[in-house]
Coordinates of C-alpha atoms in Angstrom, one line a residue:
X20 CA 0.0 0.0 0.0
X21 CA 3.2 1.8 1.1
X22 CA 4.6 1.6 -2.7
X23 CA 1.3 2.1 -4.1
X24 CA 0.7 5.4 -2.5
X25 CA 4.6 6.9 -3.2
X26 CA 4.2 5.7 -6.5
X27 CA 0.7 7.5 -7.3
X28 CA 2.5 10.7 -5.5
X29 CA 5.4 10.3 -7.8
X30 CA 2.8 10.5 -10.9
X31 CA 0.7 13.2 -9.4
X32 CA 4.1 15.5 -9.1
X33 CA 5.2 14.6 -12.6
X34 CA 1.9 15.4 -13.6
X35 CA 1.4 18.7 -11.8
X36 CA 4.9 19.5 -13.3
X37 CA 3.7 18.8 -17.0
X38 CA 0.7 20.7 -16.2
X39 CA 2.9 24.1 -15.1
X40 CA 5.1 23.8 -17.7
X41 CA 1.7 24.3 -20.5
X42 CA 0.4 26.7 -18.9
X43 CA -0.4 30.2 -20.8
X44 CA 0.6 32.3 -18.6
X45 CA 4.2 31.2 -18.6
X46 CA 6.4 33.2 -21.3
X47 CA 8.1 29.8 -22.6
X48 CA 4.9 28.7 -24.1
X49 CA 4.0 30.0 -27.8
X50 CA 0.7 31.5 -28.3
X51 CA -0.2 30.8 -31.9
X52 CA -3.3 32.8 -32.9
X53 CA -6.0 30.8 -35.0
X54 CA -5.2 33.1 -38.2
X55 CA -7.4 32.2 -40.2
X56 CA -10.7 34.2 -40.7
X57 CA -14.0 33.0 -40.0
X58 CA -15.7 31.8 -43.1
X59 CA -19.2 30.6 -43.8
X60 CA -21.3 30.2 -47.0
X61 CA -24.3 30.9 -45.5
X62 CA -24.4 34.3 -47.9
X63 CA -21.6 36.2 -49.4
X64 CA -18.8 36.2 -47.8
X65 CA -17.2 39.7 -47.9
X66 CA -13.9 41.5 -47.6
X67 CA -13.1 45.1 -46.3
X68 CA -10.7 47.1 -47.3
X69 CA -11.0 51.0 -46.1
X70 CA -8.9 54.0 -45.0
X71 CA -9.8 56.8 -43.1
X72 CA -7.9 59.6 -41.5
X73 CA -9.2 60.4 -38.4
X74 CA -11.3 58.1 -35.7
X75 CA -14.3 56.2 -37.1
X76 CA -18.0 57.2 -35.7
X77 CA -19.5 54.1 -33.4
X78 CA -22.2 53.6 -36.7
X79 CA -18.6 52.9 -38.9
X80 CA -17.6 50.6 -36.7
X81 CA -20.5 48.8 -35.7
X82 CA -20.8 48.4 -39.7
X83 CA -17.3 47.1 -39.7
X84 CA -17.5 44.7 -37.1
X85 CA -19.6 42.6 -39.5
X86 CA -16.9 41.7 -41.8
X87 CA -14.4 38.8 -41.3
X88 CA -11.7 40.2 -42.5
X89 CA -10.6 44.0 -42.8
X90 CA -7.6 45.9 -43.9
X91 CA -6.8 49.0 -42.5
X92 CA -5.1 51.1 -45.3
X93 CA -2.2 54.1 -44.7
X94 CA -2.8 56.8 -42.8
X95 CA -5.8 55.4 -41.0
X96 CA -6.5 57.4 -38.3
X97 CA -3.7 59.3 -38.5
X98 CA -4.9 62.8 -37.8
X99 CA -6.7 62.0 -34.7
X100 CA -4.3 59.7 -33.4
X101 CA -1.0 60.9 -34.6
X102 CA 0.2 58.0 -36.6
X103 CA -1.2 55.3 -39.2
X104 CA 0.3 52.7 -36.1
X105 CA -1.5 53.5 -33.3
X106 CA -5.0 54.9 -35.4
X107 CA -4.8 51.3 -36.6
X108 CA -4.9 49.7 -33.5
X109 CA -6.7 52.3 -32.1
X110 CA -9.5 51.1 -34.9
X111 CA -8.4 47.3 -34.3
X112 CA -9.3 47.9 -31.2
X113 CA -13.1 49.2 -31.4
X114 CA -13.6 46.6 -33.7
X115 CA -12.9 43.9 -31.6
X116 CA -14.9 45.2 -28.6
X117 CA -18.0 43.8 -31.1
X118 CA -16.9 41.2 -32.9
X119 CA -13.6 39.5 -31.2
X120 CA -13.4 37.1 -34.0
X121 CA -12.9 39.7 -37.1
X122 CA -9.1 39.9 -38.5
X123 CA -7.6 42.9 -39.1
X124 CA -4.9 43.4 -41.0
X125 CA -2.2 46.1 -40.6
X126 CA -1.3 48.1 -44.2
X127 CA 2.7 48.1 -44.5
X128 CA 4.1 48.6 -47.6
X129 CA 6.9 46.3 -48.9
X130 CA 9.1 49.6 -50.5
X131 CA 7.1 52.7 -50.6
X132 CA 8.1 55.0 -47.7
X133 CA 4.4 56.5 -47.5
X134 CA 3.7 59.1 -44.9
X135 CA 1.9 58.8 -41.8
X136 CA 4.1 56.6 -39.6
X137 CA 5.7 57.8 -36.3
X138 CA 8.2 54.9 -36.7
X139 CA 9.6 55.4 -40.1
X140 CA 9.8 59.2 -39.6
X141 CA 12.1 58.5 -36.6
X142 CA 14.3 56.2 -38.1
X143 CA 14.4 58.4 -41.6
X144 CA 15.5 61.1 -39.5
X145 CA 18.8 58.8 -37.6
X146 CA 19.2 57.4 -41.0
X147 CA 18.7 59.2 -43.6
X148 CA 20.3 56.8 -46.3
X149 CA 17.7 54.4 -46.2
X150 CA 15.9 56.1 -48.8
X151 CA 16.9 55.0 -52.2
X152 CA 18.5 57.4 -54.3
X153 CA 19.6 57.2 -58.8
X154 CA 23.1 57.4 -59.9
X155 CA 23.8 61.4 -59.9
X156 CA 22.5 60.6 -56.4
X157 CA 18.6 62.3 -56.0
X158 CA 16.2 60.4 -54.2
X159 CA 14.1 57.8 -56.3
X160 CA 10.3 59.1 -55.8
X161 CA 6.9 57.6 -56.8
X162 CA 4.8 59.4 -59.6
X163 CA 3.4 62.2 -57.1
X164 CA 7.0 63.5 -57.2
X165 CA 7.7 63.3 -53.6
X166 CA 7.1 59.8 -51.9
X167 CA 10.1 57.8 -51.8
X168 CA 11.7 54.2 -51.4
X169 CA 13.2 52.4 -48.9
X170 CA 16.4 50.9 -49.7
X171 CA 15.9 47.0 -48.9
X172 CA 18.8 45.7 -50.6
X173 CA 20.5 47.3 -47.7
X174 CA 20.4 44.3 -44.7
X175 CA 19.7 47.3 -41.8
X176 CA 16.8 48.9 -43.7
X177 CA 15.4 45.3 -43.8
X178 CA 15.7 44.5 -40.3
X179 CA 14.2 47.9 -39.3
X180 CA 11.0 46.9 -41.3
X181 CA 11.1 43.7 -39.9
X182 CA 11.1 44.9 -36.6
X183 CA 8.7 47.5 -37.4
X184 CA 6.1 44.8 -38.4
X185 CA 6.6 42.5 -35.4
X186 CA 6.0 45.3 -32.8
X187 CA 2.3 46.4 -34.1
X188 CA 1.7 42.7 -34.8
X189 CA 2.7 42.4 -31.4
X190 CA -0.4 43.9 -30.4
X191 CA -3.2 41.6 -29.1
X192 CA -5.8 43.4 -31.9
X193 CA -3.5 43.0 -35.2
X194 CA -4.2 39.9 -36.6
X195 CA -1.6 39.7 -39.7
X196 CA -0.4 42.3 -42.4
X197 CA -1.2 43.5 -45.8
X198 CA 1.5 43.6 -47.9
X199 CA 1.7 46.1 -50.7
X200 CA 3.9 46.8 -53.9
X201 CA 4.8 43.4 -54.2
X202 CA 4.8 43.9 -58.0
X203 CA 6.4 47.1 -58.2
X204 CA 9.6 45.2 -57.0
X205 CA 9.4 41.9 -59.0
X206 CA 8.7 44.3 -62.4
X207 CA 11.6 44.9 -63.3
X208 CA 10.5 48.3 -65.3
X209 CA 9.2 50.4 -62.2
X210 CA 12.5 50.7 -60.6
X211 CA 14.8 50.1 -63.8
X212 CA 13.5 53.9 -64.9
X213 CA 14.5 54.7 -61.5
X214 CA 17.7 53.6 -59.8
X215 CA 19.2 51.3 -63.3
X216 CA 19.1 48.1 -63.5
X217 CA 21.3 46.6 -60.9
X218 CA 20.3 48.4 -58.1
X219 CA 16.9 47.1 -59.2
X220 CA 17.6 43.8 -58.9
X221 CA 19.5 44.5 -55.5
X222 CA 16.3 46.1 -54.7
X223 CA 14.3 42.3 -56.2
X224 CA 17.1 40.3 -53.8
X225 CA 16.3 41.9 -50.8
X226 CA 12.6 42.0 -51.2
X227 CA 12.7 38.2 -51.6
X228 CA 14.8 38.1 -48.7
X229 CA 12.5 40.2 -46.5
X230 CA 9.7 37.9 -47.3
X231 CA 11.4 34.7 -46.5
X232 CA 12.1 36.4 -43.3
X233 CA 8.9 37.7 -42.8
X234 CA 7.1 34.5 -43.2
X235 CA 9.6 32.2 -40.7
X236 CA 9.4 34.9 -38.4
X237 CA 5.5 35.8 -38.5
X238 CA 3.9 33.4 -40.3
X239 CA 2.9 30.7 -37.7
X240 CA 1.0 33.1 -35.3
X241 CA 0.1 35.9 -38.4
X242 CA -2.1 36.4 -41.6
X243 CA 0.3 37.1 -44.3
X244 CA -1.7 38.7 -47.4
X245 CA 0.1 40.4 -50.1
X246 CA -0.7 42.1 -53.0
X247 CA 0.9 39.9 -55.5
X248 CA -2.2 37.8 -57.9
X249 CA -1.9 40.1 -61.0
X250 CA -1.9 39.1 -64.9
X251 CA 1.8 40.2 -65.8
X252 CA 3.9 38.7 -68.9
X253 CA 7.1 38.9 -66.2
X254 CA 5.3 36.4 -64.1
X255 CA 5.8 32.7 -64.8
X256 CA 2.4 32.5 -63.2
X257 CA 0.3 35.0 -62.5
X258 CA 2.6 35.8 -59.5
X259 CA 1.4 32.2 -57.7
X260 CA 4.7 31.7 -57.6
X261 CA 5.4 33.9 -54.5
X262 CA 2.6 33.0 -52.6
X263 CA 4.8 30.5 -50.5
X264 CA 5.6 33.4 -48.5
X265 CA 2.1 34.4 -48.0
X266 CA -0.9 33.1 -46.8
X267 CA -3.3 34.4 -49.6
X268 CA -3.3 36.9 -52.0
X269 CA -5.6 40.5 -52.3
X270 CA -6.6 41.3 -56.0
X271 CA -7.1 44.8 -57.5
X272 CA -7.2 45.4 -61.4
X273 CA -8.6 42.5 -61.7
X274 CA -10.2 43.8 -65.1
X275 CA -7.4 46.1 -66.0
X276 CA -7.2 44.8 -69.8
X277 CA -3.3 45.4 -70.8
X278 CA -0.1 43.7 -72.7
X279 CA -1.8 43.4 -76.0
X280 CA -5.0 40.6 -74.4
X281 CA -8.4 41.3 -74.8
X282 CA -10.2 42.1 -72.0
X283 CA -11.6 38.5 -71.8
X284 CA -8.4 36.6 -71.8
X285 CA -6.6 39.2 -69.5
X286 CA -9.5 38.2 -66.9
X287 CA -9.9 34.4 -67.9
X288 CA -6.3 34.3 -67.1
X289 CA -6.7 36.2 -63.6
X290 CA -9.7 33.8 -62.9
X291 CA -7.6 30.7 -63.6
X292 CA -4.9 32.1 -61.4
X293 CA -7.4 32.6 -58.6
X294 CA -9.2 29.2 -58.8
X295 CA -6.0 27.7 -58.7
X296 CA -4.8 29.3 -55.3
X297 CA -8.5 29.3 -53.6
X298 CA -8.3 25.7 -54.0
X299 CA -5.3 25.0 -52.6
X300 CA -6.3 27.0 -49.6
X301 CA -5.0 30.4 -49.8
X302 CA -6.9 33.4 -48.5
X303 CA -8.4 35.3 -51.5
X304 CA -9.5 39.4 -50.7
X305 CA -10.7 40.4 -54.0
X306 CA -11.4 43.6 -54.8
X307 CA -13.7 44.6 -57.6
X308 CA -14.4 48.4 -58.7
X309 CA -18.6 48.6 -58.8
X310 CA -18.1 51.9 -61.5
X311 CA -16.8 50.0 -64.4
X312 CA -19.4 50.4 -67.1
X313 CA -21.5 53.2 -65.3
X314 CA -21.3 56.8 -67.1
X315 CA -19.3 59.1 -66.1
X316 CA -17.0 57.2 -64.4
X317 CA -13.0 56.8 -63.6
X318 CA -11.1 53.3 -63.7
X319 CA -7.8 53.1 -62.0
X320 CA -6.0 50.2 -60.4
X321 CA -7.6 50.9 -57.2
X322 CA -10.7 50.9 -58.7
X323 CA -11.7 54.7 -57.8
X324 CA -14.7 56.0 -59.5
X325 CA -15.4 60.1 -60.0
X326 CA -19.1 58.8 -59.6
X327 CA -21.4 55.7 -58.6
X328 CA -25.0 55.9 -59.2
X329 CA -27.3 52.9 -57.6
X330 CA -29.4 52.0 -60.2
X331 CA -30.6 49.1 -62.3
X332 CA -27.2 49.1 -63.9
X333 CA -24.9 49.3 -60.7
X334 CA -27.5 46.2 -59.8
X335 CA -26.3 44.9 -63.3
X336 CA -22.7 45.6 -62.4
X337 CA -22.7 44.2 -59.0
X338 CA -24.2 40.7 -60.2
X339 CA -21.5 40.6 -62.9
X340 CA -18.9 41.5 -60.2
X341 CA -20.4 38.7 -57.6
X342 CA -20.1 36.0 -60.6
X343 CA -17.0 36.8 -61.4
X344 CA -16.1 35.9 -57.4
X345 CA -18.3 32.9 -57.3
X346 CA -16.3 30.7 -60.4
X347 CA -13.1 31.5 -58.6
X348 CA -14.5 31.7 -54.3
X349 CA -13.2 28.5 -52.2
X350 CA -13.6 28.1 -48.4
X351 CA -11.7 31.6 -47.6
X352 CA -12.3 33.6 -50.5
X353 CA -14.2 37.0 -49.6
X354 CA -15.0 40.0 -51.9
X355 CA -15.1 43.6 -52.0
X356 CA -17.2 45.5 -54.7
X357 CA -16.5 48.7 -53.8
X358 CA -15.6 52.3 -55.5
X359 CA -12.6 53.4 -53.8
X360 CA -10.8 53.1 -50.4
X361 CA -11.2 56.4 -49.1
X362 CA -14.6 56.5 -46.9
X363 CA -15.1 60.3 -48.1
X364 CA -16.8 60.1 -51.2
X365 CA -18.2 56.3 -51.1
X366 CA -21.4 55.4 -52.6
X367 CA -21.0 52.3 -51.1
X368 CA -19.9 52.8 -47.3
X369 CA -22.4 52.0 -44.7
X370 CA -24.7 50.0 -47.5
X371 CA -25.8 46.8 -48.0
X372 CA -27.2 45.2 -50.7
X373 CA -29.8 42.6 -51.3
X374 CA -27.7 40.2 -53.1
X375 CA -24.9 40.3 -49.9
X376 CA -28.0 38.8 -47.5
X377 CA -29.7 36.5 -50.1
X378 CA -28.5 32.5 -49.1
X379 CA -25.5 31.0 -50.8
X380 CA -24.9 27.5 -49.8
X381 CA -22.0 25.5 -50.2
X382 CA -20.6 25.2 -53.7
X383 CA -21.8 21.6 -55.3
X384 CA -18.8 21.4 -57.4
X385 CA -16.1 23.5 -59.3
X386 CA -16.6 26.1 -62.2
X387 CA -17.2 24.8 -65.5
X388 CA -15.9 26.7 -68.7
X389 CA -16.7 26.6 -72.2
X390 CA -14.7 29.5 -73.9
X391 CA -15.6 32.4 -72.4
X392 CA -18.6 31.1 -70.7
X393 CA -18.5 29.6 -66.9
X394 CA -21.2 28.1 -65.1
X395 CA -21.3 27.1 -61.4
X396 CA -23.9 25.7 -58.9
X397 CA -23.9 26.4 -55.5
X398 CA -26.7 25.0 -52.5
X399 CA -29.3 28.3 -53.6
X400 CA -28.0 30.0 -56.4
X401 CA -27.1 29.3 -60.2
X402 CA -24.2 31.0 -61.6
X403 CA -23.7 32.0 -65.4
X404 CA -20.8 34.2 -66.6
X405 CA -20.3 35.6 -69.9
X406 CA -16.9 37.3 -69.8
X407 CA -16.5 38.1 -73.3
X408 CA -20.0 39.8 -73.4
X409 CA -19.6 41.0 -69.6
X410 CA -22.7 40.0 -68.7
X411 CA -24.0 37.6 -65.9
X412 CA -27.0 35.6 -64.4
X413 CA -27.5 34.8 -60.9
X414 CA -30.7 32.5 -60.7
X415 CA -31.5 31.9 -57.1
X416 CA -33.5 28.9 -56.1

């Protein structure tokens, strides 16, 4: 009885020890988030994508609480807050009050030294050789004239962003970051023009460098989406080939006819490029501009309109835009018809629309195509596409 009772002591100590050492609370133990967003197919699921410079109103927020997946772009809240890092948060933050589950993603670009952060400005100012600069040494700047470049062929301007990225991810409300200008850098003609062609591809080096840093460093605990899914005859395809350092991809342009295609092979090549990654499990944010088609209106690669009008054809539009995402949607695809970032001058913000609440149901099989025609069933809706004649049928049953 003696040996009996030492022995069950013996076990209860080892397992009492065991037990400590997983504990949460103890700073040895890895917290690994559950990145992934929520996802249901229930009705669309949606993507948002918004940037606003001061604090947003408690209506704002309660509107974007309902989305599973956000982006906070540059210089969000910036004015109010002082900074695009802590009116980020600061937004993270009231979102998450409501709806703990949503993801938010923090807006960091990859090369472009936009304004608005407290942190860059700092270390600009103790170092100001970070920025890149062309032979008769000027600094490199972005169309506007004025915005420049970081240097990240240069291994302490790297580790600076790193470190940069992994404090605000730090924070208990980021969920993961939004890379941007993935493209710029892996083109080689945006920065050729600008710094000659071997500081570009010192520039292409250290941006695949930062990545593969990036995603050993961040990746287990954070959402990794870049900008990087884009129809480009530089790409060997599409630009899939990078997604190993990401998690998903975001899509903008996604109509933007260019390189001598039609429009309907420019898109039937950006659809295939989609499907592809969706069903291999990568995050898909798509972004669609809603003003394509309307009168009056604006495209750029953002998608920003001069004017949306909500009308039968914005209803047209949208249905075209929504079939377009339903060939290509896999479990954690989301969408964003939208007509510009910038809350300001939205037609869209704040609004709903009938065919976001209308049931979906679970796809019963992949996209079929014949030319430029695809055709799709989901649980409570038909889908037809007609990409050559851009038009669309959504037949819900």
């Amino acid at each position: 009885m003696y040996l009996k009772s030492s022995f069950l002591l013996v076990v209860l100590a080892l397992c009492l020890s065991s037990c400590k050492t997983q504990n949460i609370d103890t700073p040895s133990v890895k917290l690994v988030k559950n990145k992934l967003p929520e996802f249901s197919w229930d009705t669309m699921p949606l993507y948002m994508h918004v940037r606003k410079s001061t604090t947003f109103t408690k209506k704002e927020i309660k509107y974007l609480s309902k989305f599973p997946l956000i982006t906070f772009e540059k210089t969000t809240g910036n004015k109010t807050f002082g900074s695009t890092e802590k009116g980020t948060i600061k937004a993270a933050k009231a979102v998450k009050r409501i709806n703990p589950n949503a993801k938010i993603l923090y807006y960091k670009n990859v090369v472009i030294n936009w304004g608005g952060y407290n942190e860059d400005e700092i270390f600009l100012y103790e170092q100001p050789e970070a920025l890149l600069v062309n032979a008769k040494g000027k600094k490199a700047v972005m169309p506007n004239g004025k915005t420049g470049f970081f240097d990240i062929s240069e291994d302490y301007v790297r580790k600076y962003w790193l470190n940069h990225v992994k404090k605000v991810t730090e924070n208990p409300f980021i969920d993961g970051v939004f890379l941007d200008a993935n493209i710029k850098v892996l083109v080689p003609g945006f920065f050729n023009s600008r710094i000659g062609e071997e500081k570009q591809k010192a520039i292409e080096k250290g941006y695949l460098a930062m990545m593969s840093d990036l995603e050993s460093q961040l990746g287990d605990d954070n959402l990794l989406i870049a900008n990087i899914l884009r129809v480009r005859p530089e790409f060997k395809d599409s630009g899939r080939e990078y997604l190993k350092f990401f998690d998903g991809s975001y899509l903008e342009g996604f109509e933007h006819k260019s390189f001598g295609m039609t429009y309907e092979d420019y898109l039937a090549q950006g659809i295939e490029a989609v499907q592809k990654s969706a069903r291999e499990g990568k995050v898909i944010a798509m972004s669609l501009g809603i003003g394509k088609g309307l009168k009056g209106v604006e495209e750029g690669i953002d998608d920003v309109r001069k004017k949306v009008s909500i009308n039968k054809d914005f209803t047209k539009r949208l249905d075209y835009l929504l079939a377009i995402f339903l060939v290509c949607a896999e479990k954690y695809s989301y969408v964003y018809p939208h007509d510009g970032y910038g809350i300001e001058k939205s037609a869209v913000w704040l609004k709903t629309f009938p065919q976001y609440e209308k049931p979906l149901g679970k796809p019963l099989g992949f996209a079929k195509r014949e030319g430029y025609i695809y055709t799709r069933k989901f649980e409570h809706v038909d889908v037809w596409l007609d990409i050559k004649n851009k038009t669309s049928k959504l037949n819900y049953k």
